[in-house]
mmCIF file of N, CA and C in Angstrom:
data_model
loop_
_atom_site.group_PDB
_atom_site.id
_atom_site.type_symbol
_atom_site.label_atom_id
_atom_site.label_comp_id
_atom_site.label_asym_id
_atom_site.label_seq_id
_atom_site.Cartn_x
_atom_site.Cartn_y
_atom_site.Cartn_z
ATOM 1 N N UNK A 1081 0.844 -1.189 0.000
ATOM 2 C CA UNK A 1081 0.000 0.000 0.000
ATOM 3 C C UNK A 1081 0.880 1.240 0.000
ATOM 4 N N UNK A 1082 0.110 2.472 -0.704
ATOM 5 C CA UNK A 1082 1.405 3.319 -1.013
ATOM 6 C C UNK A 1082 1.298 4.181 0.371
ATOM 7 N N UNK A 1083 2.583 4.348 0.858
ATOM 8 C CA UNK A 1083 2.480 6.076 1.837
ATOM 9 C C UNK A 1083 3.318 7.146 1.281
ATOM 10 N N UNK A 1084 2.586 8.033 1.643
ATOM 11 C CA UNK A 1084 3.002 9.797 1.125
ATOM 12 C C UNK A 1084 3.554 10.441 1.879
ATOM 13 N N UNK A 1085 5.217 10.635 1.613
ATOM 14 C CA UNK A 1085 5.652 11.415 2.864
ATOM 15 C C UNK A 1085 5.774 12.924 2.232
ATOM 16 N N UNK A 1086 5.039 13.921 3.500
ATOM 17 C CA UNK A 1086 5.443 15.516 3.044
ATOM 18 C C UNK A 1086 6.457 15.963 4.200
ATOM 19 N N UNK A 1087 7.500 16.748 3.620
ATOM 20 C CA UNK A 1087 8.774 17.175 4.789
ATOM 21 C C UNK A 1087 9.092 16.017 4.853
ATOM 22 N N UNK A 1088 10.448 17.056 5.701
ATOM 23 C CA UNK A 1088 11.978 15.904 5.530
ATOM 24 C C UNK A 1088 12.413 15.910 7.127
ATOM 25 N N UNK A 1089 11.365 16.838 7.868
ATOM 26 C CA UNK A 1089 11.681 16.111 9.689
ATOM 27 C C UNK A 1089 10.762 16.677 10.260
ATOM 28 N N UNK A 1090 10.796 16.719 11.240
ATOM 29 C CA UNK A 1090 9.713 17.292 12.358
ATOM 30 C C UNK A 1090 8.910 16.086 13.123
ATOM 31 N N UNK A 1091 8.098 16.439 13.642
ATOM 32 C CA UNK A 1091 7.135 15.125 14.588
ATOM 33 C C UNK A 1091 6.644 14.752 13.071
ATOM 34 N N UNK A 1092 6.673 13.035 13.124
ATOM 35 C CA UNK A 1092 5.807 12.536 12.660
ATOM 36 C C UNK A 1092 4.249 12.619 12.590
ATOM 37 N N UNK A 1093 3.750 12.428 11.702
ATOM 38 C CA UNK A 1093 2.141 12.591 11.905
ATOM 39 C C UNK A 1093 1.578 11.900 10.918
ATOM 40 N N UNK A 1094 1.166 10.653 11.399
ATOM 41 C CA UNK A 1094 0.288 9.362 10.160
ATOM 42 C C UNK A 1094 -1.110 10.361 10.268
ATOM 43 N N UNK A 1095 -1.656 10.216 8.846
ATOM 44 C CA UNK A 1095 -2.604 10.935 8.239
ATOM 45 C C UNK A 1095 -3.480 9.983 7.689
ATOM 46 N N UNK A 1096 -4.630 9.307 8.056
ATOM 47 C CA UNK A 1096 -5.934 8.611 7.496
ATOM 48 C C UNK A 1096 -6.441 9.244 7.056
ATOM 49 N N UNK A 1097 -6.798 8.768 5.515
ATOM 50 C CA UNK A 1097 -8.082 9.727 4.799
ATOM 51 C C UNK A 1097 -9.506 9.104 5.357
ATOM 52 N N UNK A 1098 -10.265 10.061 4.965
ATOM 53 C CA UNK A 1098 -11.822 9.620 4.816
ATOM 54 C C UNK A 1098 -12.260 8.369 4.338
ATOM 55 N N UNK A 1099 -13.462 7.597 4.528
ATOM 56 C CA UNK A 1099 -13.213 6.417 4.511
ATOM 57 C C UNK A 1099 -13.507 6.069 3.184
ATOM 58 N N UNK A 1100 -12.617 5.237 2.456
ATOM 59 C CA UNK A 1100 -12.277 4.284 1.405
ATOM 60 C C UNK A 1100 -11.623 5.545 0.671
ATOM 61 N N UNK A 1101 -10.921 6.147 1.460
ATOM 62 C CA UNK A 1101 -9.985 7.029 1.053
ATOM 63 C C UNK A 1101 -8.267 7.001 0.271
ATOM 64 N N UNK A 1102 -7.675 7.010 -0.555
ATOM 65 C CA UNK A 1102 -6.642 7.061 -0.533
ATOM 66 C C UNK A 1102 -5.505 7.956 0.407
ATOM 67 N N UNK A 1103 -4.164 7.158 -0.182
ATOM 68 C CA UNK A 1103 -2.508 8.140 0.599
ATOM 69 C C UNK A 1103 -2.849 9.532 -0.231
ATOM 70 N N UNK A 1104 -3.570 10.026 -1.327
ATOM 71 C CA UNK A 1104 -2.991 11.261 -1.980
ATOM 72 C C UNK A 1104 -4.097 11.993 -1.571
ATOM 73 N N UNK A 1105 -5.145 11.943 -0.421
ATOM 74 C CA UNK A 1105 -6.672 12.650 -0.738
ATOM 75 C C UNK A 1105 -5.960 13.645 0.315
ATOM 76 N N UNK A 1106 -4.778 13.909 1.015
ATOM 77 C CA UNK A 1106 -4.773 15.010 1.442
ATOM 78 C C UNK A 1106 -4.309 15.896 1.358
ATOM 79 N N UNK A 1107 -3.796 15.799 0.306
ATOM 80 C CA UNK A 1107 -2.737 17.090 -0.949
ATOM 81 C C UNK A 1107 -4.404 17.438 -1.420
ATOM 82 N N UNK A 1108 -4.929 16.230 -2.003
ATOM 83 C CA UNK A 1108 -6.136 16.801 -3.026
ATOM 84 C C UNK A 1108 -6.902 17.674 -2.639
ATOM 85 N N UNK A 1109 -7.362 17.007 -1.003
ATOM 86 C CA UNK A 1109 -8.438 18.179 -0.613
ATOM 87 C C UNK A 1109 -7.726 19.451 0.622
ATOM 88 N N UNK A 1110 -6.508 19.392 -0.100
ATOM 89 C CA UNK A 1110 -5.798 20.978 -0.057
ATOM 90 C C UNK A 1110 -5.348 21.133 1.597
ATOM 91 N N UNK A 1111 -5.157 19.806 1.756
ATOM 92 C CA UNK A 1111 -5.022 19.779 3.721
ATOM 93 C C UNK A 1111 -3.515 20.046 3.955
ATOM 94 N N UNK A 1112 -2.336 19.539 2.691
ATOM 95 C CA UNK A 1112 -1.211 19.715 2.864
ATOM 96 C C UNK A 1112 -0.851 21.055 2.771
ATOM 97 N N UNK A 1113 -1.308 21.833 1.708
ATOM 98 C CA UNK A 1113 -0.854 23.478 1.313
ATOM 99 C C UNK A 1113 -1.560 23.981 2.855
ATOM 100 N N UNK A 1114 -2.896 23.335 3.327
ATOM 101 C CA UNK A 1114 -3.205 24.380 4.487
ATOM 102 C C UNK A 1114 -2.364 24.354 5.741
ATOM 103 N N UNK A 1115 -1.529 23.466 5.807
ATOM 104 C CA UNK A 1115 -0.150 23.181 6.466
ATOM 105 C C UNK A 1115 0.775 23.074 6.568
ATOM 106 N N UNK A 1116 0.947 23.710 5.315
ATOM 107 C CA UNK A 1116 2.044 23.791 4.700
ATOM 108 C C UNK A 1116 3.427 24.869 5.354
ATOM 109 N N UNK A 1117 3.269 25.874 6.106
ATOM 110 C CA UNK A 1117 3.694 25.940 7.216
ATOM 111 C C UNK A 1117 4.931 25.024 8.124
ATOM 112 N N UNK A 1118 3.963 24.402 8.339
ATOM 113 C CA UNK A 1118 4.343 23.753 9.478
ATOM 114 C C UNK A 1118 5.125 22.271 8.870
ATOM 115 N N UNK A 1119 5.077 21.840 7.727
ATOM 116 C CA UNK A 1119 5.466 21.207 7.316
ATOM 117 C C UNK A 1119 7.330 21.513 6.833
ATOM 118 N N UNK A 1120 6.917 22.671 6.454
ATOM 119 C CA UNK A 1120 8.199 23.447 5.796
ATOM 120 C C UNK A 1120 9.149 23.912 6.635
ATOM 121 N N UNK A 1121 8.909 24.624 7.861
ATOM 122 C CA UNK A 1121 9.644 25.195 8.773
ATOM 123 C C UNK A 1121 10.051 23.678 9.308
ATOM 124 N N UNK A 1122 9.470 22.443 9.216
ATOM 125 C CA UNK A 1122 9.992 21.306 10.134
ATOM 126 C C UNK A 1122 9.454 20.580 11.311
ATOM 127 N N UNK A 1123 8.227 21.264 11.480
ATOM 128 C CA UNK A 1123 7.932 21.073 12.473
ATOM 129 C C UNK A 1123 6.848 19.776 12.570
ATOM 130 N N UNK A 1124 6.796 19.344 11.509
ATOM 131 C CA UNK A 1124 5.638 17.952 11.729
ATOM 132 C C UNK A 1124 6.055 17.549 9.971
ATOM 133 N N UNK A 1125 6.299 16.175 10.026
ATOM 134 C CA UNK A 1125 6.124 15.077 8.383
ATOM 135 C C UNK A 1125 5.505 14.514 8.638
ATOM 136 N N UNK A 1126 4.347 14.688 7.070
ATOM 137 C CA UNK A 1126 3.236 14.046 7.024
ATOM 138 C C UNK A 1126 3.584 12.338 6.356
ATOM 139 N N UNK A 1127 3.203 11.212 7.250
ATOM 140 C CA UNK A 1127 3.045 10.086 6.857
ATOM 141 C C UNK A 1127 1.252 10.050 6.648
ATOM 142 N N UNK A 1128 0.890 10.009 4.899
ATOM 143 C CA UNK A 1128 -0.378 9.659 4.658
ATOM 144 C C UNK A 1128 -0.563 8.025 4.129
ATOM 145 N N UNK A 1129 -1.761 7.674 4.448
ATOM 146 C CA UNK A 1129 -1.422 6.467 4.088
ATOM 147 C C UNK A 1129 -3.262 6.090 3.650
ATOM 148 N N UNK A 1130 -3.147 5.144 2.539
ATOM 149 C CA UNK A 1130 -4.561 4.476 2.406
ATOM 150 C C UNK A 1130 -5.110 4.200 3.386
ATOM 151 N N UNK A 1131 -6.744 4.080 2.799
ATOM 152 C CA UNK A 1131 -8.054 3.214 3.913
ATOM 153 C C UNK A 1131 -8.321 1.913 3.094
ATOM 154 N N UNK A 1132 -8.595 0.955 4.201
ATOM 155 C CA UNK A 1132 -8.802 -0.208 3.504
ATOM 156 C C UNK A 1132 -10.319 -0.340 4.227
ATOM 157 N N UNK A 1133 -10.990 1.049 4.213
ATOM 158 C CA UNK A 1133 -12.613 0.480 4.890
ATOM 159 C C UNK A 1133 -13.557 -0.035 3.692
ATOM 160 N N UNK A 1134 -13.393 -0.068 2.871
ATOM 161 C CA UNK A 1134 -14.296 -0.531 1.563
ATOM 162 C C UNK A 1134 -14.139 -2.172 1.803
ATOM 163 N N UNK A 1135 -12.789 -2.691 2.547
ATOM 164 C CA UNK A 1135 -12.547 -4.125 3.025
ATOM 165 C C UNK A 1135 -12.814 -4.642 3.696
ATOM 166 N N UNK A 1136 -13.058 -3.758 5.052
ATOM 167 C CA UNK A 1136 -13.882 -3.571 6.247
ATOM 168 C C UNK A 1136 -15.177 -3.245 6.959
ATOM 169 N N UNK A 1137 -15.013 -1.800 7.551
ATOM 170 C CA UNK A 1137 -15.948 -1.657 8.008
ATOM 171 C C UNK A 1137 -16.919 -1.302 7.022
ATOM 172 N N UNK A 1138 -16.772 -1.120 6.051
ATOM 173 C CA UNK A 1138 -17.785 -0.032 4.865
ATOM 174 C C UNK A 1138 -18.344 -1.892 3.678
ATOM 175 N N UNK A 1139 -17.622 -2.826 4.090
ATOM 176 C CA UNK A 1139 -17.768 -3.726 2.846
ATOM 177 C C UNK A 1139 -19.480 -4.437 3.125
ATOM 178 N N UNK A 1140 -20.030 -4.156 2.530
ATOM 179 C CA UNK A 1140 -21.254 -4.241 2.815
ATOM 180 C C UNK A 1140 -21.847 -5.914 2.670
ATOM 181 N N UNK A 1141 -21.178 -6.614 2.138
ATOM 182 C CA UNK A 1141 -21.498 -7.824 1.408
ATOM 183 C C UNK A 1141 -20.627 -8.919 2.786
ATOM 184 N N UNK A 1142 -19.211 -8.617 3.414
ATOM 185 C CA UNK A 1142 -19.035 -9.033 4.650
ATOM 186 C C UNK A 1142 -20.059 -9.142 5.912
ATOM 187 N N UNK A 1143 -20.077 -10.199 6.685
ATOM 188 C CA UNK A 1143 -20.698 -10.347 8.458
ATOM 189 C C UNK A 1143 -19.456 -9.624 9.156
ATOM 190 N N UNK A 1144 -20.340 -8.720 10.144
ATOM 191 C CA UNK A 1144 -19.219 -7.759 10.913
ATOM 192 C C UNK A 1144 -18.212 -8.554 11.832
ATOM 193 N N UNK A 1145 -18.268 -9.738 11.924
ATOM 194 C CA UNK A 1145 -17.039 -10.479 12.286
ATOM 195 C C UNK A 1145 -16.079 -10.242 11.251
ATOM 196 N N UNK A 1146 -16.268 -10.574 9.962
ATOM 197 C CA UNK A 1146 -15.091 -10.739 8.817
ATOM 198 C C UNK A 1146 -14.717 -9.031 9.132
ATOM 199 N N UNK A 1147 -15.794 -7.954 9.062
ATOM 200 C CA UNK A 1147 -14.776 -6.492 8.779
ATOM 201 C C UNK A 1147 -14.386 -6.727 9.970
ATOM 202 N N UNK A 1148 -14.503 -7.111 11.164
ATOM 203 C CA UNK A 1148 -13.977 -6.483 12.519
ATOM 204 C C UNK A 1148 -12.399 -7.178 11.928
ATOM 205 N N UNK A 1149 -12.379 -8.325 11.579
ATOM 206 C CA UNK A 1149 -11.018 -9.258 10.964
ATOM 207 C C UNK A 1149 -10.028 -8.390 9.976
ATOM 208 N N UNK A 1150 -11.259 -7.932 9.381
ATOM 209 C CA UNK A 1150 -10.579 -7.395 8.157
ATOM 210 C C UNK A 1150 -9.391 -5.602 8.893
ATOM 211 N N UNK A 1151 -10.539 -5.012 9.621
ATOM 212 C CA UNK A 1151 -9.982 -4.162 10.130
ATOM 213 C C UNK A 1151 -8.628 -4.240 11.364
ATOM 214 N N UNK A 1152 -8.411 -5.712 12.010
ATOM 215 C CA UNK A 1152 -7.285 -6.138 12.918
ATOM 216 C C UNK A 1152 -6.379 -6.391 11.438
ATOM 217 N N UNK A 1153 -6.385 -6.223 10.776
ATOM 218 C CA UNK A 1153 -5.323 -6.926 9.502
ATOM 219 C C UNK A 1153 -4.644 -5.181 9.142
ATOM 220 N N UNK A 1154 -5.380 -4.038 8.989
ATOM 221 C CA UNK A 1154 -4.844 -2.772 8.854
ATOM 222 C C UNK A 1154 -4.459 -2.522 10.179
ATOM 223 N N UNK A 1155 -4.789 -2.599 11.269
ATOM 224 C CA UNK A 1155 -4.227 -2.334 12.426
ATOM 225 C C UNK A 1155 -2.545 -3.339 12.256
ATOM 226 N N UNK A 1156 -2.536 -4.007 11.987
ATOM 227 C CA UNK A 1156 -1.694 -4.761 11.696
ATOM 228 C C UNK A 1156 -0.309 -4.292 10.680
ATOM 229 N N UNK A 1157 -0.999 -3.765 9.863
ATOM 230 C CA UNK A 1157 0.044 -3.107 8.703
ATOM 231 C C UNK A 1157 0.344 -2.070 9.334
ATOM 232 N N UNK A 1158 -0.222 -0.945 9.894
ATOM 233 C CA UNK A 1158 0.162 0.290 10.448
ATOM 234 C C UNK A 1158 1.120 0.150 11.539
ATOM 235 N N UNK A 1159 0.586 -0.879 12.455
ATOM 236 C CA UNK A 1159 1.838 -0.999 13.534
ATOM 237 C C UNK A 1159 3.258 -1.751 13.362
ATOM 238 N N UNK A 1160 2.969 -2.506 12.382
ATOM 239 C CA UNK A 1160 3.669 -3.598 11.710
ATOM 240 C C UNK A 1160 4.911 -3.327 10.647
ATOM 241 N N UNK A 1161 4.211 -2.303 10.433
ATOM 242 C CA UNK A 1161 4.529 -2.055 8.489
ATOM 243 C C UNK A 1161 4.916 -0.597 8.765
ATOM 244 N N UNK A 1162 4.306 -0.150 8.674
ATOM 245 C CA UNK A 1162 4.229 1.638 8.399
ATOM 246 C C UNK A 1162 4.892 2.369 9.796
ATOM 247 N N UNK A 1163 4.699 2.473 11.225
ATOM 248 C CA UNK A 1163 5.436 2.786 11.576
ATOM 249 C C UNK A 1163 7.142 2.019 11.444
ATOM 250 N N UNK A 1164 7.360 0.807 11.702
ATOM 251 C CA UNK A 1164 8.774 0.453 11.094
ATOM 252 C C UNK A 1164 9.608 1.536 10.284
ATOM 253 N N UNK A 1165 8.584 1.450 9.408
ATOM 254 C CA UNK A 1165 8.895 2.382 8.141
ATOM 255 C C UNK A 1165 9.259 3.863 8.650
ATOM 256 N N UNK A 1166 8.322 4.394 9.431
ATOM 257 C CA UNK A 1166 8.454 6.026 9.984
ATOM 258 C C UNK A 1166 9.932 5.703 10.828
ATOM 259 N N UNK A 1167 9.926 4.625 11.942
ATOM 260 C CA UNK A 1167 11.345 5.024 12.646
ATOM 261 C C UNK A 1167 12.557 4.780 11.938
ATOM 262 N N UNK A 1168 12.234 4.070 10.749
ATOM 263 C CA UNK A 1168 13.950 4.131 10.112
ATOM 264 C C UNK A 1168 13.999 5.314 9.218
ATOM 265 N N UNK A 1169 12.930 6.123 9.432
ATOM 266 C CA UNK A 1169 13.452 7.108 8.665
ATOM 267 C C UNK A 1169 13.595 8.604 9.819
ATOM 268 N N UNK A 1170 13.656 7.959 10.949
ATOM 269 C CA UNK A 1170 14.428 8.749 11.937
ATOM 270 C C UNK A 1170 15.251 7.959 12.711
ATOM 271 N N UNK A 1171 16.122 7.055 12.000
ATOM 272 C CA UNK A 1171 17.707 6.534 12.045
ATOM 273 C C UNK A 1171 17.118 5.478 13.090
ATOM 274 N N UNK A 1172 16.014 4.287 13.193
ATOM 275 C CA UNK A 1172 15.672 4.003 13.359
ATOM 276 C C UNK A 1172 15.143 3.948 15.392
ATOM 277 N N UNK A 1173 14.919 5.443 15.266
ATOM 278 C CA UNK A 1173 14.235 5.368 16.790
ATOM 279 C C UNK A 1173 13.216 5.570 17.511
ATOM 280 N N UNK A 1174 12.683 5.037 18.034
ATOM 281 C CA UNK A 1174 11.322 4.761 18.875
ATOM 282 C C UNK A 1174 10.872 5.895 19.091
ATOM 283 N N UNK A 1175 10.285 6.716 17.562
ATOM 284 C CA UNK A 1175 9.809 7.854 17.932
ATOM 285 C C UNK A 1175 8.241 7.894 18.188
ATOM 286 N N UNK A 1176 7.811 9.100 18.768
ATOM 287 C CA UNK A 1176 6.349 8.766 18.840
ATOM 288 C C UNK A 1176 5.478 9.739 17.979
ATOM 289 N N UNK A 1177 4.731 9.194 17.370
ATOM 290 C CA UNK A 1177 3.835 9.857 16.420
ATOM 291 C C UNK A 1177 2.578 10.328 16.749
ATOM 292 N N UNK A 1178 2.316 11.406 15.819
ATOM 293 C CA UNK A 1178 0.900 11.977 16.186
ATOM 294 C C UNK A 1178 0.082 11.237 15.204
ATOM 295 N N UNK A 1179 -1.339 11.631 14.889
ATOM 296 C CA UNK A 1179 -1.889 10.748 14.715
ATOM 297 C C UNK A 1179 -3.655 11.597 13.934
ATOM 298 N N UNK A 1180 -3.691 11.608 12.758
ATOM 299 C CA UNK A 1180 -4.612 13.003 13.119
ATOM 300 C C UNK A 1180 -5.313 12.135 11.291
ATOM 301 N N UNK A 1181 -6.982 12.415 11.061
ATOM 302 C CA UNK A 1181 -7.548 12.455 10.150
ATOM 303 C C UNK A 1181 -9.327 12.802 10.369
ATOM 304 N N UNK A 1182 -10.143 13.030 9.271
ATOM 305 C CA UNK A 1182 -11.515 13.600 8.841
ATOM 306 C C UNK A 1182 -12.295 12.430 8.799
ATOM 307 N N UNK A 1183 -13.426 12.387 9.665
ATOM 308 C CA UNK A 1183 -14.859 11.513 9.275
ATOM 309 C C UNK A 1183 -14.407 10.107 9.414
ATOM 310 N N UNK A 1184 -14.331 9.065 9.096
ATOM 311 C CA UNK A 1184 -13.921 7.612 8.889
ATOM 312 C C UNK A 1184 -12.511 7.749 9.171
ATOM 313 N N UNK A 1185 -11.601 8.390 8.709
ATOM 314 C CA UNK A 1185 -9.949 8.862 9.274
ATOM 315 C C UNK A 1185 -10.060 9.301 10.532
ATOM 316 N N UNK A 1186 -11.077 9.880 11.104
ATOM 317 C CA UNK A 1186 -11.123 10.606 12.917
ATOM 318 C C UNK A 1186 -10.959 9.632 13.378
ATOM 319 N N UNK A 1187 -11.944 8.713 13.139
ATOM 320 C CA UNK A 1187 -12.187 7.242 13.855
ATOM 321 C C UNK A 1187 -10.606 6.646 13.974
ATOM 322 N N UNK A 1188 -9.747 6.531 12.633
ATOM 323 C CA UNK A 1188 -8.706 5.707 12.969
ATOM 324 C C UNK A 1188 -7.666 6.397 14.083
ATOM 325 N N UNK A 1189 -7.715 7.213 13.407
ATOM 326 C CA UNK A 1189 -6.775 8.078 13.887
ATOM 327 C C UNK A 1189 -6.900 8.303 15.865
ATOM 328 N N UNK A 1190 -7.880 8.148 16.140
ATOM 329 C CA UNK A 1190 -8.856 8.459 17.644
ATOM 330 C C UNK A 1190 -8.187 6.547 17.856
ATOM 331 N N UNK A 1191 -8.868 5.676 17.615
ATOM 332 C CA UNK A 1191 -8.387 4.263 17.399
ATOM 333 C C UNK A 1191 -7.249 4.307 17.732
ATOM 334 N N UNK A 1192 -6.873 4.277 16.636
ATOM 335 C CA UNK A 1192 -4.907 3.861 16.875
ATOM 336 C C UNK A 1192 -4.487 4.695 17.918
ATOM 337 N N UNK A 1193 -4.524 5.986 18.615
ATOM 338 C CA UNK A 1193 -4.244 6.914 19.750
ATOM 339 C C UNK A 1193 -4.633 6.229 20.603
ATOM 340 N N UNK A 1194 -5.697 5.524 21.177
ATOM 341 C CA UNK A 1194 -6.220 4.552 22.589
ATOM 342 C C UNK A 1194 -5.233 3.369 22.450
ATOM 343 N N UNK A 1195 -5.450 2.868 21.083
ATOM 344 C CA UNK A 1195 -5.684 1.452 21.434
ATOM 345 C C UNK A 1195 -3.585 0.907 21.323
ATOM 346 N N UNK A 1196 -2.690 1.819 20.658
ATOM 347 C CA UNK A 1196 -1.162 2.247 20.756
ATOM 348 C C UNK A 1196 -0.413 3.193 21.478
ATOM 349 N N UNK A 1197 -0.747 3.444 22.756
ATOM 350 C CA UNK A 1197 -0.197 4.618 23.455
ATOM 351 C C UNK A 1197 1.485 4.597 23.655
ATOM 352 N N UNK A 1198 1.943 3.312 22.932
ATOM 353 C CA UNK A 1198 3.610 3.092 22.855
ATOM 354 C C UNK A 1198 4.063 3.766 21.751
ATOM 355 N N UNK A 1199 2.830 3.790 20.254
ATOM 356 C CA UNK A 1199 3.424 4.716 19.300
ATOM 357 C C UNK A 1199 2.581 6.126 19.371
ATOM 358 N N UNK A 1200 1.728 6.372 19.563
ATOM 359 C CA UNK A 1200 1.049 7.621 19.334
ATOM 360 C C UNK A 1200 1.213 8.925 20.764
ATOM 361 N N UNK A 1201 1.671 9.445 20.669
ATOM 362 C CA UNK A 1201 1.029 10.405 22.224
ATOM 363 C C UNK A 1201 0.623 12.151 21.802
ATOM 364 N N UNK A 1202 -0.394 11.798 20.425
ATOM 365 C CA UNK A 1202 -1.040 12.981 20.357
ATOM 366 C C UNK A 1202 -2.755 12.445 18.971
ATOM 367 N N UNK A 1203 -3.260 12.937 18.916
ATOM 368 C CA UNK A 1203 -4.440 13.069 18.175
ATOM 369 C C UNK A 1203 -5.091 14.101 17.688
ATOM 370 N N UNK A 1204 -5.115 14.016 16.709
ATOM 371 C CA UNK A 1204 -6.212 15.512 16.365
ATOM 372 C C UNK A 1204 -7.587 14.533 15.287
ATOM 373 N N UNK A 1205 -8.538 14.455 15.984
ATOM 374 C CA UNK A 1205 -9.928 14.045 15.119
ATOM 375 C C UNK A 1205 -10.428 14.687 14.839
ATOM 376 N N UNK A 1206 -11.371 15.050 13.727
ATOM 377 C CA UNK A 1206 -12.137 15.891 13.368
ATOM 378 C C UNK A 1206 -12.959 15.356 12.331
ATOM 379 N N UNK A 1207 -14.438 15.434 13.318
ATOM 380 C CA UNK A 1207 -15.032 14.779 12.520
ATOM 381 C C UNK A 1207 -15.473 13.634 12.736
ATOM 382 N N UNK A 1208 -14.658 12.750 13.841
ATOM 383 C CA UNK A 1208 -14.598 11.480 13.742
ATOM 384 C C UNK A 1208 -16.044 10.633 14.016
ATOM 385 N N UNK A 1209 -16.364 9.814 13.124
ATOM 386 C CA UNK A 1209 -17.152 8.434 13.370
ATOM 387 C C UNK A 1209 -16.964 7.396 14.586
ATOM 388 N N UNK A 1210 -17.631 7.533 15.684
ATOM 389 C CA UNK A 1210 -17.179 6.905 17.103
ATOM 390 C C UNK A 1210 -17.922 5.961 16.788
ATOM 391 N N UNK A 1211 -19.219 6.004 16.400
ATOM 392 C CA UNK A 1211 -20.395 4.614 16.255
ATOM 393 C C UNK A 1211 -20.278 4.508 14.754
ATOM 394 N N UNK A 1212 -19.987 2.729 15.397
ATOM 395 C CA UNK A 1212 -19.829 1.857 14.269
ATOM 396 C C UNK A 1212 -21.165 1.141 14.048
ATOM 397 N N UNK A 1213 -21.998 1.606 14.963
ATOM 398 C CA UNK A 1213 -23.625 1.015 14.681
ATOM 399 C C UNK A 1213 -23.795 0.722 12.848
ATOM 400 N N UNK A 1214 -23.890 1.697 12.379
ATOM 401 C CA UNK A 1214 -24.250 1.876 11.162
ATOM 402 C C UNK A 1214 -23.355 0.882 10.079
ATOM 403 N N UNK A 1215 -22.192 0.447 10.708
ATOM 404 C CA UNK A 1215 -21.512 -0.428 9.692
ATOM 405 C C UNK A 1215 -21.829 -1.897 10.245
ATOM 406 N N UNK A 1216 -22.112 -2.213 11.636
ATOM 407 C CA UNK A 1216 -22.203 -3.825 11.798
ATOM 408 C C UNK A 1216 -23.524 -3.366 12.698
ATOM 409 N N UNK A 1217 -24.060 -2.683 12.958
ATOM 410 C CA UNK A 1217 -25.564 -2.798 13.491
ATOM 411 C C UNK A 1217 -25.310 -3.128 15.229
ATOM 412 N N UNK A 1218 -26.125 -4.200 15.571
ATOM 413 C CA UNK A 1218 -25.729 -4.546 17.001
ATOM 414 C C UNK A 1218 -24.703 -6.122 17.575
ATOM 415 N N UNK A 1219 -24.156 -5.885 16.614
ATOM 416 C CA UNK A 1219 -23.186 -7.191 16.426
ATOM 417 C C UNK A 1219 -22.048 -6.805 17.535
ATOM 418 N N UNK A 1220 -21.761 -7.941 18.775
ATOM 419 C CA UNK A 1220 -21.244 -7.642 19.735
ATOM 420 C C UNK A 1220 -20.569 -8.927 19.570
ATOM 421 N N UNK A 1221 -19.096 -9.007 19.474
ATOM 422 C CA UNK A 1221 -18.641 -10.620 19.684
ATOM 423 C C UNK A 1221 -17.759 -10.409 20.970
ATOM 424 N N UNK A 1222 -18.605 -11.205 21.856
ATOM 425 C CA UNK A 1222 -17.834 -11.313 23.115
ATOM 426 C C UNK A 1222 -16.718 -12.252 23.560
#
């Protein structure tokens, strides 16, 4: 899966798009130039990265067991995969990342901040989707 890095240091900051969003929807919908700032002076690189909710929570034709599955498999790549990736590109050290995206991205972004407090120790949601009612209904697997 592709990631989009903007700037060359500063705090990390993984970027979820909207859901069944791509890595490039936040240049597109003009989120990078509006931060651009802060990107430039150094002070935060943007790690953007795909949604795989069209696989998940959004796949309509799945039982919310398979998306809840489907969605531990991106939790999986992000902690797995993608940060790896962020600390070797700060000479490989246990840095901690922020964590910030819109609507279906609030959600991850809010997510991965609770549920990783070893990589994340900041959040910015906006927007975010807290109830997942609407994607698996009252499906509770205990």
């Amino acid at each position: 899966m592709e990631v989009v890095v903007y700037g060359e240091r500063g705090k990390p900051v993984i970027v979820f798009p909207s859901q069944g969003g791509h890595a490039r929807d936040y240049e597109g919908f003009g989120m990078v130039h509006a931060v651009r700032q802060f990107v430039e002076s150094g002070r935060v690189r943007l790690f953007c990265v795909s949604s795989i909710d069209n696989q998940s929570w959004a796949n309509w034709d799945a039982r919310p067991e398979q998306r809840a599955l489907r969605h531990e498999d991106y939790d999986r790549y992000i902690v797995a995969e993608v940060y790896p990736f962020i600390s070797s590109e700060y000479r490989g050290q246990q840095v901690q990342c922020m964590t910030t995206g819109c609507s279906m991205g609030g959600y991850h972004a809010a997510n991965f901040f609770f549920r990783h407090p070893d990589i994340f120790d900041c959040v910015i949601s906006l927007s975010g989707l807290f109830q997942l009612r609407m994607f698996i209904g009252d499906y509770v697997d205990l």
